[in-house]
PDB file of C-alpha atoms in Angstrom:
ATOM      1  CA  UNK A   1       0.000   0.000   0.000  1.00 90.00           C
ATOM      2  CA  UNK A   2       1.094   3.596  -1.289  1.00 97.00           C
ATOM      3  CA  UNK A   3       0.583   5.849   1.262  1.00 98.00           C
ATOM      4  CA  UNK A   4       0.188   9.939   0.261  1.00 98.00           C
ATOM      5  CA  UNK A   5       0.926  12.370   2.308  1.00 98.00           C
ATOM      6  CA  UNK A   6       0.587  16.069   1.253  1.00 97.00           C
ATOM      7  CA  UNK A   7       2.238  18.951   3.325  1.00 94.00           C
ATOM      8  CA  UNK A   8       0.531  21.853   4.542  1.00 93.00           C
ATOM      9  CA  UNK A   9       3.765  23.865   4.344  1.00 89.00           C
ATOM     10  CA  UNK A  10       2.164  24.307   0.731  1.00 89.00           C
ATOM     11  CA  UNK A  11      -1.891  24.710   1.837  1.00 92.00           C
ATOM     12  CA  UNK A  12      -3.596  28.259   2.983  1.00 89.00           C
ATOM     13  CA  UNK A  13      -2.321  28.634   6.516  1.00 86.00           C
ATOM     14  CA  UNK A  14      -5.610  30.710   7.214  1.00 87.00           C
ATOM     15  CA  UNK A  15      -7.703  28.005   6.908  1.00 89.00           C
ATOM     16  CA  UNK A  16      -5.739  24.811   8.577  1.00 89.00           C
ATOM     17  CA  UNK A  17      -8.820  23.207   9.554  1.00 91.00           C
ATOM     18  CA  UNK A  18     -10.425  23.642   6.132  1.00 92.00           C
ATOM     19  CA  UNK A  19      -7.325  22.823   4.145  1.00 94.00           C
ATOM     20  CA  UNK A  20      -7.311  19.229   6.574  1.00 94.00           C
ATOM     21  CA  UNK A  21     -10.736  18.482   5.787  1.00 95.00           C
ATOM     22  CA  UNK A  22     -10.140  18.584   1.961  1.00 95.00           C
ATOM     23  CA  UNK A  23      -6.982  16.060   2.767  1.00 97.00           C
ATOM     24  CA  UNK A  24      -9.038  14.017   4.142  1.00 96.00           C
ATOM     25  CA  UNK A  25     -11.910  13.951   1.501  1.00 97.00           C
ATOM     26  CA  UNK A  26      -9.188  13.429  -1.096  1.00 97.00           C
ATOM     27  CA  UNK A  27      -8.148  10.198   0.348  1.00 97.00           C
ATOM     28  CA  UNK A  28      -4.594  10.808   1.985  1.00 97.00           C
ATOM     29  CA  UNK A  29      -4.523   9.237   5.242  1.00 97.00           C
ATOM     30  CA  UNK A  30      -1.798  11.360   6.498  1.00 98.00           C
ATOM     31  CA  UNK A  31      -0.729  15.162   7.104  1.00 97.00           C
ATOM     32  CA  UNK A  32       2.712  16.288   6.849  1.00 97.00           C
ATOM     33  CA  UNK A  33       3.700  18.821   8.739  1.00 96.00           C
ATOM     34  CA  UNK A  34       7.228  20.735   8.246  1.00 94.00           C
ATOM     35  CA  UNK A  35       8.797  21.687  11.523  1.00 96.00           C
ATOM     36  CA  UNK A  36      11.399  24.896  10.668  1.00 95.00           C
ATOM     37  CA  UNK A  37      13.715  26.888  12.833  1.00 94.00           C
ATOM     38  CA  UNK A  38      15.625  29.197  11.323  1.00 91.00           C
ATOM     39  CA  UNK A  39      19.035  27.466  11.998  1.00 91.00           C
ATOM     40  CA  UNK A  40      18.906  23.909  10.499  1.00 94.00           C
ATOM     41  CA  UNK A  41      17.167  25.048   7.774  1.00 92.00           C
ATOM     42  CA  UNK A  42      17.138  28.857   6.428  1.00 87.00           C
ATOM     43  CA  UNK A  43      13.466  28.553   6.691  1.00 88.00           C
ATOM     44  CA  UNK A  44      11.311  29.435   9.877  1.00 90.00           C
ATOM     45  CA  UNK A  45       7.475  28.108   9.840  1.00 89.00           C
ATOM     46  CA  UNK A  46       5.342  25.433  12.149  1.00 83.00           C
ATOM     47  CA  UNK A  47       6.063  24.055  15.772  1.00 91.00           C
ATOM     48  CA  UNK A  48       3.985  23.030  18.884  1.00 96.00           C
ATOM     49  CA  UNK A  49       0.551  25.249  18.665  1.00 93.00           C
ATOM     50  CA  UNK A  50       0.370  24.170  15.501  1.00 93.00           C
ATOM     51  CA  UNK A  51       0.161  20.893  15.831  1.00 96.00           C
ATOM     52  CA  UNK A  52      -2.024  20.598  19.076  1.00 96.00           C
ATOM     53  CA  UNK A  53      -4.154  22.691  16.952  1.00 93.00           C
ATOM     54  CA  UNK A  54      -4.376  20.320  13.596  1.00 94.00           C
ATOM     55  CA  UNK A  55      -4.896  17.439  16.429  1.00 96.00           C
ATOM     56  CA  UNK A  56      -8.047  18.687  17.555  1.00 94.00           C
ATOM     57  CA  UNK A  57      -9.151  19.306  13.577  1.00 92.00           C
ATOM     58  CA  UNK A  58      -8.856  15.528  11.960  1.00 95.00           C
ATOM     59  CA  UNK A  59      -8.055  12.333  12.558  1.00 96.00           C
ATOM     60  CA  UNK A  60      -5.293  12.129  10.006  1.00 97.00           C
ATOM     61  CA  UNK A  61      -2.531  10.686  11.330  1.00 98.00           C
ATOM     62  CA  UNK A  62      -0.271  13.945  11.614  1.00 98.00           C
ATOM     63  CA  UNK A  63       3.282  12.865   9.767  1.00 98.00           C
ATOM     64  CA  UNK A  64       5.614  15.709  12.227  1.00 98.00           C
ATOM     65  CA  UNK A  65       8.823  16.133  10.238  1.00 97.00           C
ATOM     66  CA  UNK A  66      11.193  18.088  12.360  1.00 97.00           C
ATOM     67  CA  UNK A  67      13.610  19.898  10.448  1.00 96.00           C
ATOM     68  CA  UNK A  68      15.696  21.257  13.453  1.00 97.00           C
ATOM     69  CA  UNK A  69      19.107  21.541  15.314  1.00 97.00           C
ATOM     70  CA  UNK A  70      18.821  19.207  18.418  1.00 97.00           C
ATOM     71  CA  UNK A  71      15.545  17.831  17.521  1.00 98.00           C
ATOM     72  CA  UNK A  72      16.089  16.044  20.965  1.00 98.00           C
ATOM     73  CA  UNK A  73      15.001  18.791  22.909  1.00 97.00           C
ATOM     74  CA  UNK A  74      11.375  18.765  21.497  1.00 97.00           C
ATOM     75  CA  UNK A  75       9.996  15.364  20.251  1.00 98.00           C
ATOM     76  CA  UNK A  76       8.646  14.070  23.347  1.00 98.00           C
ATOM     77  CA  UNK A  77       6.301  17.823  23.539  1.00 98.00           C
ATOM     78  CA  UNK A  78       5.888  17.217  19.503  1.00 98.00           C
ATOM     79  CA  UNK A  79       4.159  13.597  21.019  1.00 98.00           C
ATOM     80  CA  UNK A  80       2.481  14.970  23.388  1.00 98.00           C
ATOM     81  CA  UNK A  81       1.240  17.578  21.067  1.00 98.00           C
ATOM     82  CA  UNK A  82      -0.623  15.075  18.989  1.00 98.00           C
ATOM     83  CA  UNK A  83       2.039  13.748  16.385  1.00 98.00           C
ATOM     84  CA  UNK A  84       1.622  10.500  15.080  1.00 98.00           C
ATOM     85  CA  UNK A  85       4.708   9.899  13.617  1.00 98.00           C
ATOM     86  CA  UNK A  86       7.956  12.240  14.362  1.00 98.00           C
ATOM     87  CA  UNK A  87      10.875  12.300  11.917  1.00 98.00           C
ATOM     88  CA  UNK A  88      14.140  13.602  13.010  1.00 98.00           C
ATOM     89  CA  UNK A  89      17.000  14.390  10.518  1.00 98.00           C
ATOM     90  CA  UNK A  90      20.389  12.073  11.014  1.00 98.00           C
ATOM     91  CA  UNK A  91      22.455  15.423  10.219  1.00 97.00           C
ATOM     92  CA  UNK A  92      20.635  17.628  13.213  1.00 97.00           C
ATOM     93  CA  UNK A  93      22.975  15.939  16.147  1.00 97.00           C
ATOM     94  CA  UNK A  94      25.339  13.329  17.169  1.00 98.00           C
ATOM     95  CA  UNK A  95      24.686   9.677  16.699  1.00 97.00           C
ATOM     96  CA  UNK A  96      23.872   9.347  20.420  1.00 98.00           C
ATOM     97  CA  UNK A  97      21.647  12.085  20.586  1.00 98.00           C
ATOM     98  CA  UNK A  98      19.548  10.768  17.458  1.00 98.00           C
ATOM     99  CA  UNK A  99      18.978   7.707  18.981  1.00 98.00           C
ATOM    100  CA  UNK A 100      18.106   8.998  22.226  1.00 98.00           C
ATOM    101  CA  UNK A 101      15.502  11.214  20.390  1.00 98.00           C
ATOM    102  CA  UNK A 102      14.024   8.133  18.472  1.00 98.00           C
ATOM    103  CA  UNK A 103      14.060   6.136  21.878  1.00 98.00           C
ATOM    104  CA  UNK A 104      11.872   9.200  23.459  1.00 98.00           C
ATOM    105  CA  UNK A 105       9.749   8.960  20.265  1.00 98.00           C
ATOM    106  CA  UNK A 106       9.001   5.519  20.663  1.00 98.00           C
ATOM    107  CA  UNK A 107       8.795   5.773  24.258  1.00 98.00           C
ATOM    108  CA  UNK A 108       5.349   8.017  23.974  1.00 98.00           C
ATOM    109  CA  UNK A 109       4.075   5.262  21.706  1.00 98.00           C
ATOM    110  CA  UNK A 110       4.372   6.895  18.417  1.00 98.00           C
ATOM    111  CA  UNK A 111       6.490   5.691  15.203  1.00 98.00           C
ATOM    112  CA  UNK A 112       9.806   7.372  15.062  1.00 98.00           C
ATOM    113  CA  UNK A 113      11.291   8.056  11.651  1.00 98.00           C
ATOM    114  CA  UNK A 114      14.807   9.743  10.512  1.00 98.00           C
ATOM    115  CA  UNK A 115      15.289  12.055   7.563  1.00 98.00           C
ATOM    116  CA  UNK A 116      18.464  12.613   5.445  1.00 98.00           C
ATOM    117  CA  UNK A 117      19.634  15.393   3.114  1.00 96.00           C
ATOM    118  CA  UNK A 118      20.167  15.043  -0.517  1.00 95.00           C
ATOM    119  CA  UNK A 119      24.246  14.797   0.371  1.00 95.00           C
ATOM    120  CA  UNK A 120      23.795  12.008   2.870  1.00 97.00           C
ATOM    121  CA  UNK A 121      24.702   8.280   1.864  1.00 97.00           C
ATOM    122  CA  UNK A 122      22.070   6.011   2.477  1.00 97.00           C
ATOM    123  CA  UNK A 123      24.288   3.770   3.683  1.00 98.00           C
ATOM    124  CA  UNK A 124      24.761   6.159   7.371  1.00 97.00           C
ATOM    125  CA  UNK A 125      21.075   5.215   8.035  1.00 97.00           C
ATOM    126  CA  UNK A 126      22.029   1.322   8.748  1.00 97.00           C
ATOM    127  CA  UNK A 127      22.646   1.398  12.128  1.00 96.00           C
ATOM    128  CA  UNK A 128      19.973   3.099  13.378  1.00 98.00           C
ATOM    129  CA  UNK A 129      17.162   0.872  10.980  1.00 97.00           C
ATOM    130  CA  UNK A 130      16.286  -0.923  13.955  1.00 96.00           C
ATOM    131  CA  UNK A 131      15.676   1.871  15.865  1.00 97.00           C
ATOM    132  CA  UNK A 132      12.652   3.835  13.384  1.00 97.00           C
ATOM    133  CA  UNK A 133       9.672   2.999  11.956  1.00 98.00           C
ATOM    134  CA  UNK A 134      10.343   5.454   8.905  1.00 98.00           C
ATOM    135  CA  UNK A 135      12.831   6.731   7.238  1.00 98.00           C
ATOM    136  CA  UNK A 136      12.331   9.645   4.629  1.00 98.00           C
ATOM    137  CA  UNK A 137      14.416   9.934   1.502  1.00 98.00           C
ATOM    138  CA  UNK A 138      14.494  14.120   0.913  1.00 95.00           C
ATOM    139  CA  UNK A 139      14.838  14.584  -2.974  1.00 93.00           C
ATOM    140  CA  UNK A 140      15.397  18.785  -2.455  1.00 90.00           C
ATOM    141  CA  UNK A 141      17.046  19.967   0.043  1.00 86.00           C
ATOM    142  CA  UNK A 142      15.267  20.736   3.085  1.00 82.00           C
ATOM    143  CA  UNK A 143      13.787  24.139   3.749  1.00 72.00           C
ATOM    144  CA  UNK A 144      11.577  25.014   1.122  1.00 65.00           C
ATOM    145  CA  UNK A 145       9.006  24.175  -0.742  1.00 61.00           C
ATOM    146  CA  UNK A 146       8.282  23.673  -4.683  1.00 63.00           C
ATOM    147  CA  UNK A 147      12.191  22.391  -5.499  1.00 69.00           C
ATOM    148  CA  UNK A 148      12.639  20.349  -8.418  1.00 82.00           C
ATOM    149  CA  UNK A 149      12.951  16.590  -8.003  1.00 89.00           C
ATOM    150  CA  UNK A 150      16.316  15.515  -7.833  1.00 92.00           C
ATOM    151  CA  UNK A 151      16.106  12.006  -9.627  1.00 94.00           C
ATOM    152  CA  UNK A 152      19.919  10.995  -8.410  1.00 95.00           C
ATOM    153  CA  UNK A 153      18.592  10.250  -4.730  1.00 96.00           C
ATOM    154  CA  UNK A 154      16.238   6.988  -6.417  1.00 97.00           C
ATOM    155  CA  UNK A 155      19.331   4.659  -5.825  1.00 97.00           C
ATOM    156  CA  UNK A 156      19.265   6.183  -2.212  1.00 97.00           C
ATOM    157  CA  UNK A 157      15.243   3.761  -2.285  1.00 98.00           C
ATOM    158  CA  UNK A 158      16.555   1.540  -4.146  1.00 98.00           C
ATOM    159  CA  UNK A 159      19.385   0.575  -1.443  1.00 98.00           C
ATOM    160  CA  UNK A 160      16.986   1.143   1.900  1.00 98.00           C
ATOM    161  CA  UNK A 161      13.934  -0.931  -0.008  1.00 98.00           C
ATOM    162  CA  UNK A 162      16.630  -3.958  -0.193  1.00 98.00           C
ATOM    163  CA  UNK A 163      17.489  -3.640   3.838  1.00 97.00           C
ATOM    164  CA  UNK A 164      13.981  -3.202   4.569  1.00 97.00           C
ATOM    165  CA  UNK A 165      10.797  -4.955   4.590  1.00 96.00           C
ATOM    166  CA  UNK A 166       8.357  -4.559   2.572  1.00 93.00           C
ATOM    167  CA  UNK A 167       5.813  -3.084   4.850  1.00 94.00           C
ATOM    168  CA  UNK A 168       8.488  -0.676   6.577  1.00 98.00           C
ATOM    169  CA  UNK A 169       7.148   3.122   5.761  1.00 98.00           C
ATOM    170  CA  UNK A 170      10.184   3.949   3.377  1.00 98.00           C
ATOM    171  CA  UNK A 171       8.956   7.806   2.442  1.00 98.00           C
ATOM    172  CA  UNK A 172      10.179  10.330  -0.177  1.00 97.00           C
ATOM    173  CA  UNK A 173       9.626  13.677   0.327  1.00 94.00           C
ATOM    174  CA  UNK A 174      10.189  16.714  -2.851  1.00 90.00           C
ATOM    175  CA  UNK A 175       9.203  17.271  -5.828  1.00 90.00           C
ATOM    176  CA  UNK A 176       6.412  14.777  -5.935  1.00 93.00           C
ATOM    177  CA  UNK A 177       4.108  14.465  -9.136  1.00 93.00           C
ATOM    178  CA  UNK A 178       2.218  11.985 -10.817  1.00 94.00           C
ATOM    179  CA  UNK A 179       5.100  11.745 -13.071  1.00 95.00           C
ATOM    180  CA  UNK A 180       8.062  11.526 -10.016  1.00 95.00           C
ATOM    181  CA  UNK A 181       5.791   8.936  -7.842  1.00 96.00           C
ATOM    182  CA  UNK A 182       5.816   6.751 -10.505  1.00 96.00           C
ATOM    183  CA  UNK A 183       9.825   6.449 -10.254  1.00 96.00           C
ATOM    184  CA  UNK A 184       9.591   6.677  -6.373  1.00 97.00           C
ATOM    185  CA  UNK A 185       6.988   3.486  -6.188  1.00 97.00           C
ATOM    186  CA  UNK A 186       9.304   1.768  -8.793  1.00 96.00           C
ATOM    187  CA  UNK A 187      12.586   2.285  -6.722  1.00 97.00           C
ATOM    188  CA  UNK A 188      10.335   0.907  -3.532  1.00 97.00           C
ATOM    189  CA  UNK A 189       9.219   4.065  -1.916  1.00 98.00           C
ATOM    190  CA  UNK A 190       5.750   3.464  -0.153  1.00 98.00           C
ATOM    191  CA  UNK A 191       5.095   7.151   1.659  1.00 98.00           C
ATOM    192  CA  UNK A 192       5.169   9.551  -0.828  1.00 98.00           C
ATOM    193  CA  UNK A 193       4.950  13.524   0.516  1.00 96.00           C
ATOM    194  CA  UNK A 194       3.375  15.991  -1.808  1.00 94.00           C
ATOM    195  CA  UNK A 195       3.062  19.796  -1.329  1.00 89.00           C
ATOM    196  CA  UNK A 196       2.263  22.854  -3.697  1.00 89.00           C
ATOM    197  CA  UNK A 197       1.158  19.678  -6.502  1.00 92.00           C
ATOM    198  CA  UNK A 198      -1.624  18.298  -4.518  1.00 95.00           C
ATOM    199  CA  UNK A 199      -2.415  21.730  -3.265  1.00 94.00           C
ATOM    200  CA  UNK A 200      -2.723  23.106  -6.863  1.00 93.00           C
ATOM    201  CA  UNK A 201      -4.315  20.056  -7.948  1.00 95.00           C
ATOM    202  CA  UNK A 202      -8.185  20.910  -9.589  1.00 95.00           C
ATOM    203  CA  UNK A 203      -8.806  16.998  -8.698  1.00 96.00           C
ATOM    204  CA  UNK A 204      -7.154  16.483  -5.396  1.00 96.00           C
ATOM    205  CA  UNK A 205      -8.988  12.699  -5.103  1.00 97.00           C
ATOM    206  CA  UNK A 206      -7.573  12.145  -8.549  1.00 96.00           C
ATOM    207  CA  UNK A 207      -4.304  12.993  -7.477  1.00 96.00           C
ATOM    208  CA  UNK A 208      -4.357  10.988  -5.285  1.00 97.00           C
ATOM    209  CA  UNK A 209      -5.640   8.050  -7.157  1.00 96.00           C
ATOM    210  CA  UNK A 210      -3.020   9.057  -9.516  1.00 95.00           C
ATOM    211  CA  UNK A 211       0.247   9.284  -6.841  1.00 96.00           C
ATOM    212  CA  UNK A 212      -0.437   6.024  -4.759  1.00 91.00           C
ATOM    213  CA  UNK A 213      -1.619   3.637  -7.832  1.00 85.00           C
ATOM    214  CA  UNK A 214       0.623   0.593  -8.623  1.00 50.00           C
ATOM    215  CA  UNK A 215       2.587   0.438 -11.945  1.00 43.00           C
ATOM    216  CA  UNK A 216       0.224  -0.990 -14.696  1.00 40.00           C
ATOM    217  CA  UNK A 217       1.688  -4.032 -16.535  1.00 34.00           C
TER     218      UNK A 217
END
């Protein structure tokens, strides 16, 4: 199963609530939510208000991806808070700190996940496999939104799909079209993050439809 997941760093921050509901009627069982801070990324946007305050709006499961220095410090509030899933980047802190922070993840009962950069091996995530639930391929670098795909990352699934099973989330996250999915699926991604395209989308069910369908002969 292909899951979707669009991000709301892309949707009409004035009307959260709204913007959920239409995720929801398009199918996507999941919210993404980008978590900035000015210092791990030259981007500021999201954190703990937020969402507590998509928690109380839907019952998506809310996809927290935490694109800060120390992310440590915060996951167990980000829990708390109403997260479903948390992702931590491998880059943000030492290797003891990361796996403290996806101990305290797991600890509150949620799935823990870890992010890497475009400029990351996938090879650094081994030893800590055993330790998440998810990990998320970026294909841009993080920090903004509407990048263009970078299509050198798909050995990056290719590699984790083989060490993985096939039910482990394995998530891409940039740049995701109709056209892009395709390649993802193929190269074994199975959590596929979509932003300004399902936002901008005149069919967002169809999008949908058209982002988590299987390949066709």
């Amino acid at each position: 199963m292909v899951i979707v997941a669009p991000s709301i760093l892309a949707s009409d921050y004035a009307n959260l609530a709204r913007e959920t509901a239409a995720i929801r009627a398009s199918g996507a069982p999941w919210a993404h939510i980008d978590v900035m801070d000015g210092s791990f990324v030259p981007n500021l946007t999201g954190g703990l208000p937020e969402v507590a305050a998509l928690r109380r709006a839907t019952d998506l499961t809310l996809d927290v991806h935490l694109m800060i220095a120390r992310p440590g410090r915060y996951v167990t509030r980000f829990c708390d808070a109403g997260a479903d899933i948390v992702t931590i980047h491998l880059e943000a802190d030492s290797p003891e700190n990361v796996r403290a922070a996806l101990a305290a993840i797991r600890g509150r009962g949620k799935k823990a996940g870890l992010s890497i950069k475009p400029g990351t091996p996938a090879e650094r995530v081994m030893e800590y496999l055993s330790e998440c639930d998810l990990v998320l391929v970026m294909t841009v670098e993080p920090g903004f939104g509407g990048q263009s795909f970078q299509e050198s990352m798909l050995p990056k699934l290719e590699f984790l799909r083989a060490h993985t099973s096939p039910d482990f989330y394995l998530g891409v996250d940039g740049g995701i079209d109709p056209a892009t999915a395709a390649l993802c699926r193929r190269s074994g991604a199975n959590v596929l993050v979509s932003g300004s395209k399902f936002f901008d989308a005149a069919d967002r069910t169809a999008f949908v439809r058209r982002l988590s369908q299987e390949e066709q002969g």
